[in-house]
PDB file of C-alpha atoms in Angstrom:
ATOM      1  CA  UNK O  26     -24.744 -52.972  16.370  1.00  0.00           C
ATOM      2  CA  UNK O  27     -25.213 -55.872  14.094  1.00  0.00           C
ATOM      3  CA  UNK O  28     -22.270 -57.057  12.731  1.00  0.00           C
ATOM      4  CA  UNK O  29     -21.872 -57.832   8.909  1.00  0.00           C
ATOM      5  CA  UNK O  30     -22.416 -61.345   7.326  1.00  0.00           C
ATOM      6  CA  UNK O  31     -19.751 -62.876   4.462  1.00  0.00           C
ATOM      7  CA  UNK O  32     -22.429 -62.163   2.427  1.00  0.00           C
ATOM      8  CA  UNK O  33     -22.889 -58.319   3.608  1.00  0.00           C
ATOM      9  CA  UNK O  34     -19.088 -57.851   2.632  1.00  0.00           C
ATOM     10  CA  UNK O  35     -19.328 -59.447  -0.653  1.00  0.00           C
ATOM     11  CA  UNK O  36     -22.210 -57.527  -1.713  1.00  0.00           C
ATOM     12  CA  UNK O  37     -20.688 -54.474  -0.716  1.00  0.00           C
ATOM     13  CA  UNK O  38     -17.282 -55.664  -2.347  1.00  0.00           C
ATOM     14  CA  UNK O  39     -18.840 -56.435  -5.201  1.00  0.00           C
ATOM     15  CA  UNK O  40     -20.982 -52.683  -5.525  1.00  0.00           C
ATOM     16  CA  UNK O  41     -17.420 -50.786  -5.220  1.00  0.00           C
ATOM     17  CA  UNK O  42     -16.031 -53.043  -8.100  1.00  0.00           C
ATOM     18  CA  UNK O  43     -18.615 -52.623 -10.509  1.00  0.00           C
ATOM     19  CA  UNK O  44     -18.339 -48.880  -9.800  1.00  0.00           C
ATOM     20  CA  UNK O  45     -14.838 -48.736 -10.648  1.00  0.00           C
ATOM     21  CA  UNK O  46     -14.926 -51.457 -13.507  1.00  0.00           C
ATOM     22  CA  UNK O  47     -17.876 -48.742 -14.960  1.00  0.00           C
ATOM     23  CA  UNK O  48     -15.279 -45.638 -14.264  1.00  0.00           C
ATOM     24  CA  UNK O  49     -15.008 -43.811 -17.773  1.00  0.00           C
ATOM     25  CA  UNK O  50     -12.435 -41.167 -17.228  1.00  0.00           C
ATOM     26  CA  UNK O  51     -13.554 -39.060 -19.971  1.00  0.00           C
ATOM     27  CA  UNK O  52     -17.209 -38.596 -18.204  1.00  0.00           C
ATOM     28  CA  UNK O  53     -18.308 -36.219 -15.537  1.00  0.00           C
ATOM     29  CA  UNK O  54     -19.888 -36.767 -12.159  1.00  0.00           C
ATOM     30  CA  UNK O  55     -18.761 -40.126 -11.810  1.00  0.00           C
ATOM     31  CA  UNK O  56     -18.571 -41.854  -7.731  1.00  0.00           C
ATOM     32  CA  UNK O  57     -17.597 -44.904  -6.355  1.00  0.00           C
ATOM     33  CA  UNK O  58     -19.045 -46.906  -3.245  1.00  0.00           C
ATOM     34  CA  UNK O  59     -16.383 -48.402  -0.831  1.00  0.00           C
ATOM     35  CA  UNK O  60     -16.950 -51.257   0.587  1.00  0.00           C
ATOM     36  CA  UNK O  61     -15.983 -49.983   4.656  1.00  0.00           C
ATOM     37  CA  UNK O  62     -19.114 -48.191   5.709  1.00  0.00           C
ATOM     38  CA  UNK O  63     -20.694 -47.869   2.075  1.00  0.00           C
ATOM     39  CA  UNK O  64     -19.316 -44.364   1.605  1.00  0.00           C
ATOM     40  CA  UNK O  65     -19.760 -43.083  -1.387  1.00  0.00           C
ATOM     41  CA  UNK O  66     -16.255 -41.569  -3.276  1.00  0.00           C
ATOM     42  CA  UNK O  67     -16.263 -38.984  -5.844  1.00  0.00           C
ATOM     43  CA  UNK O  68     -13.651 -40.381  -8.405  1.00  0.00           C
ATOM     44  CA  UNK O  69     -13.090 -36.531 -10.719  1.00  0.00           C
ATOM     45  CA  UNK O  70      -9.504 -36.583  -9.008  1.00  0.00           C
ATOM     46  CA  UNK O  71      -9.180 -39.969 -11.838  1.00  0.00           C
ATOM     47  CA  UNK O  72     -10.950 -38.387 -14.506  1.00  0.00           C
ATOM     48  CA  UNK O  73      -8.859 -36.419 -17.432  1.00  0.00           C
ATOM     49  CA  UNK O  74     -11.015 -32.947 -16.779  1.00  0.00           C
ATOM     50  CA  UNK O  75     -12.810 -31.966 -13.540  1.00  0.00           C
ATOM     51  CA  UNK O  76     -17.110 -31.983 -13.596  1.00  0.00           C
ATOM     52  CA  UNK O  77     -16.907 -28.243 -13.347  1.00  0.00           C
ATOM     53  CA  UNK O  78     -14.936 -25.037 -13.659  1.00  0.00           C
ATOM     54  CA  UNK O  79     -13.585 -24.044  -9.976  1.00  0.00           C
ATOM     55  CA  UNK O  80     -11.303 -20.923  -9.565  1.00  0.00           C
ATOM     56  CA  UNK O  81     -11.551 -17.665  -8.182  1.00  0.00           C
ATOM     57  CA  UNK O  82      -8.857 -15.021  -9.722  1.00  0.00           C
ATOM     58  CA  UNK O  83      -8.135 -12.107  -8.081  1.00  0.00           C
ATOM     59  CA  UNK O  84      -7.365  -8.736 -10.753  1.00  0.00           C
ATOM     60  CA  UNK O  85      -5.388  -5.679 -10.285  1.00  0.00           C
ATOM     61  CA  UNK O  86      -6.036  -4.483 -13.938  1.00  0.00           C
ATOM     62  CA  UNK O  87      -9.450  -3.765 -15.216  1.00  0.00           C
ATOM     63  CA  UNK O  88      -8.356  -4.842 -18.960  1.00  0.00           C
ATOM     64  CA  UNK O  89      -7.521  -8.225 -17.705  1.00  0.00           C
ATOM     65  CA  UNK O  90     -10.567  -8.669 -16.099  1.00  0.00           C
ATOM     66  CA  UNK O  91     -12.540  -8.006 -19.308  1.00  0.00           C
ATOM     67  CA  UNK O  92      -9.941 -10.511 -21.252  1.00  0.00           C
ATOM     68  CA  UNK O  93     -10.816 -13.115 -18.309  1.00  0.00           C
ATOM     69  CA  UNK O  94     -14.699 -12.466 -19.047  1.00  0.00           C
ATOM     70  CA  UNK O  95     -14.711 -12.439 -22.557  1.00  0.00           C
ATOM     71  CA  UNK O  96     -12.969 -15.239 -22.522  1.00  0.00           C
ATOM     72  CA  UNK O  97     -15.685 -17.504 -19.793  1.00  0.00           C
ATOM     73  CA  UNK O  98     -18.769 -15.449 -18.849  1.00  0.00           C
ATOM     74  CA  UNK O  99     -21.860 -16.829 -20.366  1.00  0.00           C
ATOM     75  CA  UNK O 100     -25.444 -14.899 -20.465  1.00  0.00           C
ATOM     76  CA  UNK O 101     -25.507 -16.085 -16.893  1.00  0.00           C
ATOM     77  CA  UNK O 102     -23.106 -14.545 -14.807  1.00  0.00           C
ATOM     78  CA  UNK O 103     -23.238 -11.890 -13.059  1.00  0.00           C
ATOM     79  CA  UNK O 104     -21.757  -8.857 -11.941  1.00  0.00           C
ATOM     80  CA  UNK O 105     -21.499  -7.051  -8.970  1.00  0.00           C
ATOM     81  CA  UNK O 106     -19.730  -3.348  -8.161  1.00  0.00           C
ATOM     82  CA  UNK O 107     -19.218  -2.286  -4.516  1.00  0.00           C
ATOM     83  CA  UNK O 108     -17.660   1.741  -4.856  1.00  0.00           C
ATOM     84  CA  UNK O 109     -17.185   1.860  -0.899  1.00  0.00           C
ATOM     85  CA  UNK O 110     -14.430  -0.503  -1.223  1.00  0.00           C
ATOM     86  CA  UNK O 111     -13.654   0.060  -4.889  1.00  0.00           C
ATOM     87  CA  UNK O 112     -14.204  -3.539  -5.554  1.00  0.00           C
ATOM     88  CA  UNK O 113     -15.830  -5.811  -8.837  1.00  0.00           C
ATOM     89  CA  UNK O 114     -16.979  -9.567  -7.938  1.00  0.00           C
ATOM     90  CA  UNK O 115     -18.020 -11.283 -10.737  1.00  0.00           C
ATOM     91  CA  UNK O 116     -19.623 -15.094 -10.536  1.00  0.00           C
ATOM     92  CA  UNK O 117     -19.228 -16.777 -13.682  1.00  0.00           C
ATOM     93  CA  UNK O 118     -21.109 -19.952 -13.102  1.00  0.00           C
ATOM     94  CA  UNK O 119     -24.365 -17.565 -12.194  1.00  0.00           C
ATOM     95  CA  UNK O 120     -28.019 -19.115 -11.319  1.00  0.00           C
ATOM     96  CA  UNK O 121     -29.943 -19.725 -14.121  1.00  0.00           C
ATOM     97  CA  UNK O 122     -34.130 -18.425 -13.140  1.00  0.00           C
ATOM     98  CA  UNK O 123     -35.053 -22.009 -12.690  1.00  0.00           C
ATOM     99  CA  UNK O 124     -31.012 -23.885 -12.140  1.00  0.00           C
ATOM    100  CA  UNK O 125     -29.028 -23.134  -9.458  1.00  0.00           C
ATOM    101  CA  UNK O 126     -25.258 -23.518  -9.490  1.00  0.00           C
ATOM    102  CA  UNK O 127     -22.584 -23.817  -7.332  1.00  0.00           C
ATOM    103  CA  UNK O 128     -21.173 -20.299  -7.983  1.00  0.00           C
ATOM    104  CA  UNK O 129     -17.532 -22.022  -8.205  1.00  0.00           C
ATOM    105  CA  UNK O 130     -16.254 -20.020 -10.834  1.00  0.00           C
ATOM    106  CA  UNK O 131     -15.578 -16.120  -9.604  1.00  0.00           C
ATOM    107  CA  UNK O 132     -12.900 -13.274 -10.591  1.00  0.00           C
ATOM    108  CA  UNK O 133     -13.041 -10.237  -9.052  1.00  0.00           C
ATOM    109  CA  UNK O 134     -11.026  -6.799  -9.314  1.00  0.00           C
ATOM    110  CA  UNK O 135      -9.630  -4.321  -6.896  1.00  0.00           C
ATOM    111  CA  UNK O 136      -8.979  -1.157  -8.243  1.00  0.00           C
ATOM    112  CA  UNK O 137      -5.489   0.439  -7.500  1.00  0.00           C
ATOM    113  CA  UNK O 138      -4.430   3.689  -6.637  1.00  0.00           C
ATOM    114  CA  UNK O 139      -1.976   5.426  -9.277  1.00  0.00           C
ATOM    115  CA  UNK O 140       1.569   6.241  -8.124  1.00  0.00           C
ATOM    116  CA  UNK O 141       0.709   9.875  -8.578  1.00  0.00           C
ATOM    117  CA  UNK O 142      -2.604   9.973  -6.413  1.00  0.00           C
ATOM    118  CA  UNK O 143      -1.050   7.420  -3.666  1.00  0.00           C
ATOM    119  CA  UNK O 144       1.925   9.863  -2.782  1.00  0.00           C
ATOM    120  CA  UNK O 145      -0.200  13.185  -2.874  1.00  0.00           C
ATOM    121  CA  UNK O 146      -2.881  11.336  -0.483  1.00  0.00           C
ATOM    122  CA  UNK O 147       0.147  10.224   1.508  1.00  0.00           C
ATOM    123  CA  UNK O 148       0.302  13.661   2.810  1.00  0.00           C
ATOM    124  CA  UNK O 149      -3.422  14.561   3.406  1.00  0.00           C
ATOM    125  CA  UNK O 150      -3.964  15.408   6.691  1.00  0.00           C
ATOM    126  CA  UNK O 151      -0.397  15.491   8.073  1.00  0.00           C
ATOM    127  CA  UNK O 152       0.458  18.924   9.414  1.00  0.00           C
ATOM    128  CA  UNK O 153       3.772  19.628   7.547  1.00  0.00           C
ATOM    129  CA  UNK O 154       7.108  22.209   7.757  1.00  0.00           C
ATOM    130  CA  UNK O 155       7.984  24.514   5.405  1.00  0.00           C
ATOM    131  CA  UNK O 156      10.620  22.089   4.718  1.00  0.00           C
ATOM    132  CA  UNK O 157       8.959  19.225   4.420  1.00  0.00           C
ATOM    133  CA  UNK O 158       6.197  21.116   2.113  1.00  0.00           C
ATOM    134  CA  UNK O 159       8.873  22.065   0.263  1.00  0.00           C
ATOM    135  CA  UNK O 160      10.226  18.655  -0.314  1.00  0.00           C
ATOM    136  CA  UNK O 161       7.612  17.171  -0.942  1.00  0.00           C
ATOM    137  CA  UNK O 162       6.714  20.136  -4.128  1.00  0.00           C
ATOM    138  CA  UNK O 163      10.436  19.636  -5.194  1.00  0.00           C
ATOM    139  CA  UNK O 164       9.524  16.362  -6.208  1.00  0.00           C
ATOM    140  CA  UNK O 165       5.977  15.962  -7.158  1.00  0.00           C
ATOM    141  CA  UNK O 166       5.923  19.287  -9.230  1.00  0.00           C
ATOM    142  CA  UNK O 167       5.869  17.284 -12.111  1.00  0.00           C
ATOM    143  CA  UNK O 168       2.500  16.327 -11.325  1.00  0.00           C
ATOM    144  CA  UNK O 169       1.279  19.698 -10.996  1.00  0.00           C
ATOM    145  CA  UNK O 170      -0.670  22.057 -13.996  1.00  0.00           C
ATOM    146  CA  UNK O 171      -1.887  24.518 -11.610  1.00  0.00           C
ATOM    147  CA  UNK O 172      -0.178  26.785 -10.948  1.00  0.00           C
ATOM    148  CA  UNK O 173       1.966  26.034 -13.414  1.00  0.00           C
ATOM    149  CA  UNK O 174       5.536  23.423 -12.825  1.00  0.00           C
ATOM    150  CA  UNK O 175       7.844  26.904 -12.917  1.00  0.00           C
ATOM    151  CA  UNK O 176       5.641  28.255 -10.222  1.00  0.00           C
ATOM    152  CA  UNK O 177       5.537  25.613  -7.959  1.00  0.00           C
ATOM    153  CA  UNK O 178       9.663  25.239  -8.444  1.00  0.00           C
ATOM    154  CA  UNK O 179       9.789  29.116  -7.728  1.00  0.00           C
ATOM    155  CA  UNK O 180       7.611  28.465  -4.635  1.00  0.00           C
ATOM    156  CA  UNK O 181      10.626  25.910  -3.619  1.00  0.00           C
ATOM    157  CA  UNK O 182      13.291  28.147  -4.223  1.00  0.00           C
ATOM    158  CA  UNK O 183      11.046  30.706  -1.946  1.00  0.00           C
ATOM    159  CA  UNK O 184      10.472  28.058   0.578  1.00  0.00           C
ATOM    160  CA  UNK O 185      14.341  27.455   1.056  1.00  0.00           C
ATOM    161  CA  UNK O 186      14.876  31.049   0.946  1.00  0.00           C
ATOM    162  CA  UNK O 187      12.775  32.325   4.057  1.00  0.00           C
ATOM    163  CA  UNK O 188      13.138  28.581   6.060  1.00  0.00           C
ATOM    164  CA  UNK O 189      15.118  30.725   8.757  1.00  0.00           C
ATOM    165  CA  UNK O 190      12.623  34.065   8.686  1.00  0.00           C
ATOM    166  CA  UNK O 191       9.502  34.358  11.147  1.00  0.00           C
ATOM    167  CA  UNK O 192       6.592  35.101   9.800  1.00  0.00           C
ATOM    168  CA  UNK O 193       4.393  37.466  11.416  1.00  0.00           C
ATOM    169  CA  UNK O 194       1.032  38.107   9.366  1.00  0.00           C
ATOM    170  CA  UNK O 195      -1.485  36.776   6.697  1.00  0.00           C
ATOM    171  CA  UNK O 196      -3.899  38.271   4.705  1.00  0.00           C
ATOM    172  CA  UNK O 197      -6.127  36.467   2.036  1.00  0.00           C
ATOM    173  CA  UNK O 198      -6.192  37.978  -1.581  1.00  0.00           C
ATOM    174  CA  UNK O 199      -9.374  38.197  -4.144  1.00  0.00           C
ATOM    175  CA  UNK O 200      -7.589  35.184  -6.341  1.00  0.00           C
ATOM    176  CA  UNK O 201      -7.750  33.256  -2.499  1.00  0.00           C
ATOM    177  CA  UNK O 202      -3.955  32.772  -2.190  1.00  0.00           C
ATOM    178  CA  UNK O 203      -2.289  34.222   0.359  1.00  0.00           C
ATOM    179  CA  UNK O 204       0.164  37.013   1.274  1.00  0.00           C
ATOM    180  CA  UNK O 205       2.635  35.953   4.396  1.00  0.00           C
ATOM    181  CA  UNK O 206       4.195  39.101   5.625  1.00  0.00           C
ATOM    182  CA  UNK O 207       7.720  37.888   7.898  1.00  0.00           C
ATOM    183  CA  UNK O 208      10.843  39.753   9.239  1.00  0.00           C
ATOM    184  CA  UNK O 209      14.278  38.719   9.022  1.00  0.00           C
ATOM    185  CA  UNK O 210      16.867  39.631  12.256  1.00  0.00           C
ATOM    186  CA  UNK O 211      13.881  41.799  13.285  1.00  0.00           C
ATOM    187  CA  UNK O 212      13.757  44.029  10.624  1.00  0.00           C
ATOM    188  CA  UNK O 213      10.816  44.014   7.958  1.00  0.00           C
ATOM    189  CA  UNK O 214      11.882  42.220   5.045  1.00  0.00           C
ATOM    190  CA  UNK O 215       9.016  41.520   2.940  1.00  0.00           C
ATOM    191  CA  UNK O 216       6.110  38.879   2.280  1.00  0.00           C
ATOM    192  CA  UNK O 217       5.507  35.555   0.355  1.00  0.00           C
ATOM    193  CA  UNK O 218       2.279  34.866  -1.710  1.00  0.00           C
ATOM    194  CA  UNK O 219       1.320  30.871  -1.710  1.00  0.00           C
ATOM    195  CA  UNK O 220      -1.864  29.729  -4.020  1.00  0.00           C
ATOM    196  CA  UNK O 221      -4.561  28.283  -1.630  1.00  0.00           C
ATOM    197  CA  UNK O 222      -4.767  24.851  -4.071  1.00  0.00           C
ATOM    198  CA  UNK O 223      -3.373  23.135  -6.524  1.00  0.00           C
ATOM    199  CA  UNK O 224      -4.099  20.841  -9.385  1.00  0.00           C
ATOM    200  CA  UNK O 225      -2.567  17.499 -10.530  1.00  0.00           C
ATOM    201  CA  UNK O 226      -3.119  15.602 -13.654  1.00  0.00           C
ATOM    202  CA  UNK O 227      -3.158  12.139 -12.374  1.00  0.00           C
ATOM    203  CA  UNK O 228      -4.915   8.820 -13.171  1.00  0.00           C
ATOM    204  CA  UNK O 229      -6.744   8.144  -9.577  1.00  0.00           C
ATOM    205  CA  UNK O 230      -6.780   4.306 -10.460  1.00  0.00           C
ATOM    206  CA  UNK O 231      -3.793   2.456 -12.673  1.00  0.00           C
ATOM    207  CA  UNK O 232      -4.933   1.889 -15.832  1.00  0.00           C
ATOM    208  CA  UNK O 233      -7.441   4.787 -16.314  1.00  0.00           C
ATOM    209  CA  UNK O 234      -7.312   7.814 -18.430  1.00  0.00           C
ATOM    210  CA  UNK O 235      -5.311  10.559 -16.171  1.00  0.00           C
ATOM    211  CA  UNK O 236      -8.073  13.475 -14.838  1.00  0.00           C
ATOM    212  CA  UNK O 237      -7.500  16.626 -13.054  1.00  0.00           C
ATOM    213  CA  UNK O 238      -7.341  17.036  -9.483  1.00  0.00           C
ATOM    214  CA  UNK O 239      -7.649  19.203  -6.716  1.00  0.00           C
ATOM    215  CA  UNK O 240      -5.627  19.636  -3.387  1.00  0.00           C
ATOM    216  CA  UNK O 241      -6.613  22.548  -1.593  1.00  0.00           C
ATOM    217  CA  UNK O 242      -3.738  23.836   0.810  1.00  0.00           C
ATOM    218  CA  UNK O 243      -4.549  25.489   4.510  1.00  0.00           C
ATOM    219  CA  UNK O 244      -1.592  27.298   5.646  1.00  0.00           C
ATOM    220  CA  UNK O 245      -0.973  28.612   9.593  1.00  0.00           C
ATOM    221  CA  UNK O 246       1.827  30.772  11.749  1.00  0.00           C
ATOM    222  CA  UNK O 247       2.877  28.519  14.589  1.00  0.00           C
ATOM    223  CA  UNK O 248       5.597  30.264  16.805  1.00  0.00           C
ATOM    224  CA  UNK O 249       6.785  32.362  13.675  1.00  0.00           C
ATOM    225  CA  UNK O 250       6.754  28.896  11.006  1.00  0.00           C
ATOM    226  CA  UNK O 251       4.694  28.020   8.425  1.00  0.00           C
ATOM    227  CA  UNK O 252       2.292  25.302   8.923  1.00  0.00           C
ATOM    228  CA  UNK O 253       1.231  23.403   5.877  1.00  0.00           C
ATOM    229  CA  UNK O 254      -2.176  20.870   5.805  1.00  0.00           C
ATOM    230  CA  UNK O 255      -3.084  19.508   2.255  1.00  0.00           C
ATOM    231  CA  UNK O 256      -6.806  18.161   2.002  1.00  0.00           C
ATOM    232  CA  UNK O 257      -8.091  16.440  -1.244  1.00  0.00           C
ATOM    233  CA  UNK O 258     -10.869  18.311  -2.501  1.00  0.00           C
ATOM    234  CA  UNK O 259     -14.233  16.503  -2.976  1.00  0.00           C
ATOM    235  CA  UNK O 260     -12.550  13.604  -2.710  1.00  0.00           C
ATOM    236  CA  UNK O 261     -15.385  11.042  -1.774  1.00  0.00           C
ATOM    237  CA  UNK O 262     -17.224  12.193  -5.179  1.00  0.00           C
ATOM    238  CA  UNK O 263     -13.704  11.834  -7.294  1.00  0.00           C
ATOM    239  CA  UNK O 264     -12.811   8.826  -6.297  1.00  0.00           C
ATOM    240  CA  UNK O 265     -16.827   6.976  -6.619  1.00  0.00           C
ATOM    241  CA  UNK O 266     -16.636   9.104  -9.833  1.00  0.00           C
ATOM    242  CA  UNK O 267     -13.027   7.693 -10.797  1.00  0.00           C
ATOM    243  CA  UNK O 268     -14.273   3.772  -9.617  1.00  0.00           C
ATOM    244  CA  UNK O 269     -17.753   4.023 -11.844  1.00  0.00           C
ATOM    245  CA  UNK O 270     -15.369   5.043 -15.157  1.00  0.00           C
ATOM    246  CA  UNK O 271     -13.666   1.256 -14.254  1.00  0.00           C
ATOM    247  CA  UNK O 272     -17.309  -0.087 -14.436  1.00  0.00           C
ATOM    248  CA  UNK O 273     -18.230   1.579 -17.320  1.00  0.00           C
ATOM    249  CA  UNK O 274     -14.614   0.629 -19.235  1.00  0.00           C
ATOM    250  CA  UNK O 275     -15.643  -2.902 -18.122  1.00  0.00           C
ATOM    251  CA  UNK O 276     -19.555  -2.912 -19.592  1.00  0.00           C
ATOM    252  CA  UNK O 277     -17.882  -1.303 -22.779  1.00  0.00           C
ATOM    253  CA  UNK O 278     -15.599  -3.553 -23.168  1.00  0.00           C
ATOM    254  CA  UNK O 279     -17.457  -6.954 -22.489  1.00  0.00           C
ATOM    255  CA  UNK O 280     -18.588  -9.426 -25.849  1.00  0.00           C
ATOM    256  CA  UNK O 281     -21.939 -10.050 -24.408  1.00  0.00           C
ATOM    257  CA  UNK O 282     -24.431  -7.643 -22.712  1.00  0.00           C
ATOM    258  CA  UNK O 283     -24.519  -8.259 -18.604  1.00  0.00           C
ATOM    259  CA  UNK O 284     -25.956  -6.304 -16.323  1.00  0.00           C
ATOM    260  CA  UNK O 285     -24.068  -4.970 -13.121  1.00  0.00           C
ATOM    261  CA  UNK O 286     -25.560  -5.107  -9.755  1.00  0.00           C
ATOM    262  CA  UNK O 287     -24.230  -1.590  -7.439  1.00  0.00           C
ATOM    263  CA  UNK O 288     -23.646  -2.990  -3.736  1.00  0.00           C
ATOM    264  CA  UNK O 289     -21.945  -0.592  -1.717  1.00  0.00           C
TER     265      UNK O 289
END
């Protein structure tokens, strides 16, 4: 390796100086060589702004992600919508058809459950007591407009009434609820009629206009109990269906016209 003159280190010495003595801090862009190795040094950390816009915010609220955009988004950036993961990426610094950028500038937006939706979901799936489905009605039943809140509390009241019956028999009426038949100290004692769904009014994602929907209820006799099992009904359609209204709130409510690319 050859090593460097007096005169290679005062050249060099005298390249870094002239690149600071030429620093402007109210430019953009700007770089410095140093004199060990000839590097060459960005110098934004010294300058009073920064070349370019680099951030990436993460939303919970679709209204403050169109405040964010209306507030930086330019006829460039662009928009992407992913309803698999209910999820809005947005790069604001976008390519130009002929100028590339350094996509440094993004926001994106998850959308969150509601209360309401996240504790009836909570139960999907999980095989459940009479107790526990009672419980569980007991408090929720304000969330409930079919069958109506004074039904579902009567259902309760039923529900703590027979807890310590055993129920022998089913049998499906034309309305599809059903009739439990059960016996009490072995002697016939009457039956209980349970709707096969019900119906919340519930905003599926925070922020969003409050929709109705469906839980459909499967009931079964195990060793003279009740067995409850809650399912959400169509629930891959209600919640792309709920996700898409977030788009469309965020198109609407967007200064300039951008288009949104579907991903997922």
């Amino acid at each position: 390796m050859v090593e460097k003159t007096e005169f290679d280190a005062e050249v060099a010495a005298n390249a870094g100086m002239m690149s600071l003595l030429n620093f402007n801090p109210d430019a953009l862009g700007q770089f410095a060589m140093v004199p060990s190795g000839f590097n060459v040094e960005s110098l934004e950390q010294f300058q009073l702004r920064p070349n370019r816009h680099q951030a990436d915010h993460r939303f919970v609220s679709i209204a403050s992600l169109i405040e964010y955009l209306n507030r930086f988004a330019r006829p460039e950036t662009m928009i992407a919508a992913d309803a698999e993961k209910a999820y809005i990426e947005c790069c604001i610094d976008g390519d130009k058809v002929e100028e590339p950028s350094f996509k440094e500038h993004r926001a994106g937006f998850t959308a969150q459950l509601s209360d309401k939706l996240r504790a009836w979901r909570g139960i999907c799936g999980k095989p459940m007591s009479q107790v526990q489905f009672g419980m569980f009605l007991e408090e929720r039943a304000v969330d409930v407009v079919v069958p109506e809140a004074a039904s579902v509390m009567d259902m309760v009241m039923t529900f703590d009434a027979t807890k310590k019956v055993v129920f022998k028999s089913s049998m499906r009426l034309h309305d599809g609820s059903r009739q439990f038949q059960y016996v009490e100290d072995n002697e016939a004692r009457g039956g209980v009629t349970l709707p096969d769904h019900f119906i919340i009014l519930a905003s599926v994602y925070r922020g969003m206009e409050p929709q109705r929907i469906k839980f459909m209820v499967r009931y079964r006799i195990e060793e003279g109990a009740l067995r409850f099992l809650v399912q959400m009904h169509d629930e891959e359609e209600v919640m792309r269906e709920a996700f898409e209204r977030c788009v469309d709130a965020l198109s609407a409510g967007l200064k300039i016209d951008l288009p949104v690319y579907w991903i997922g």
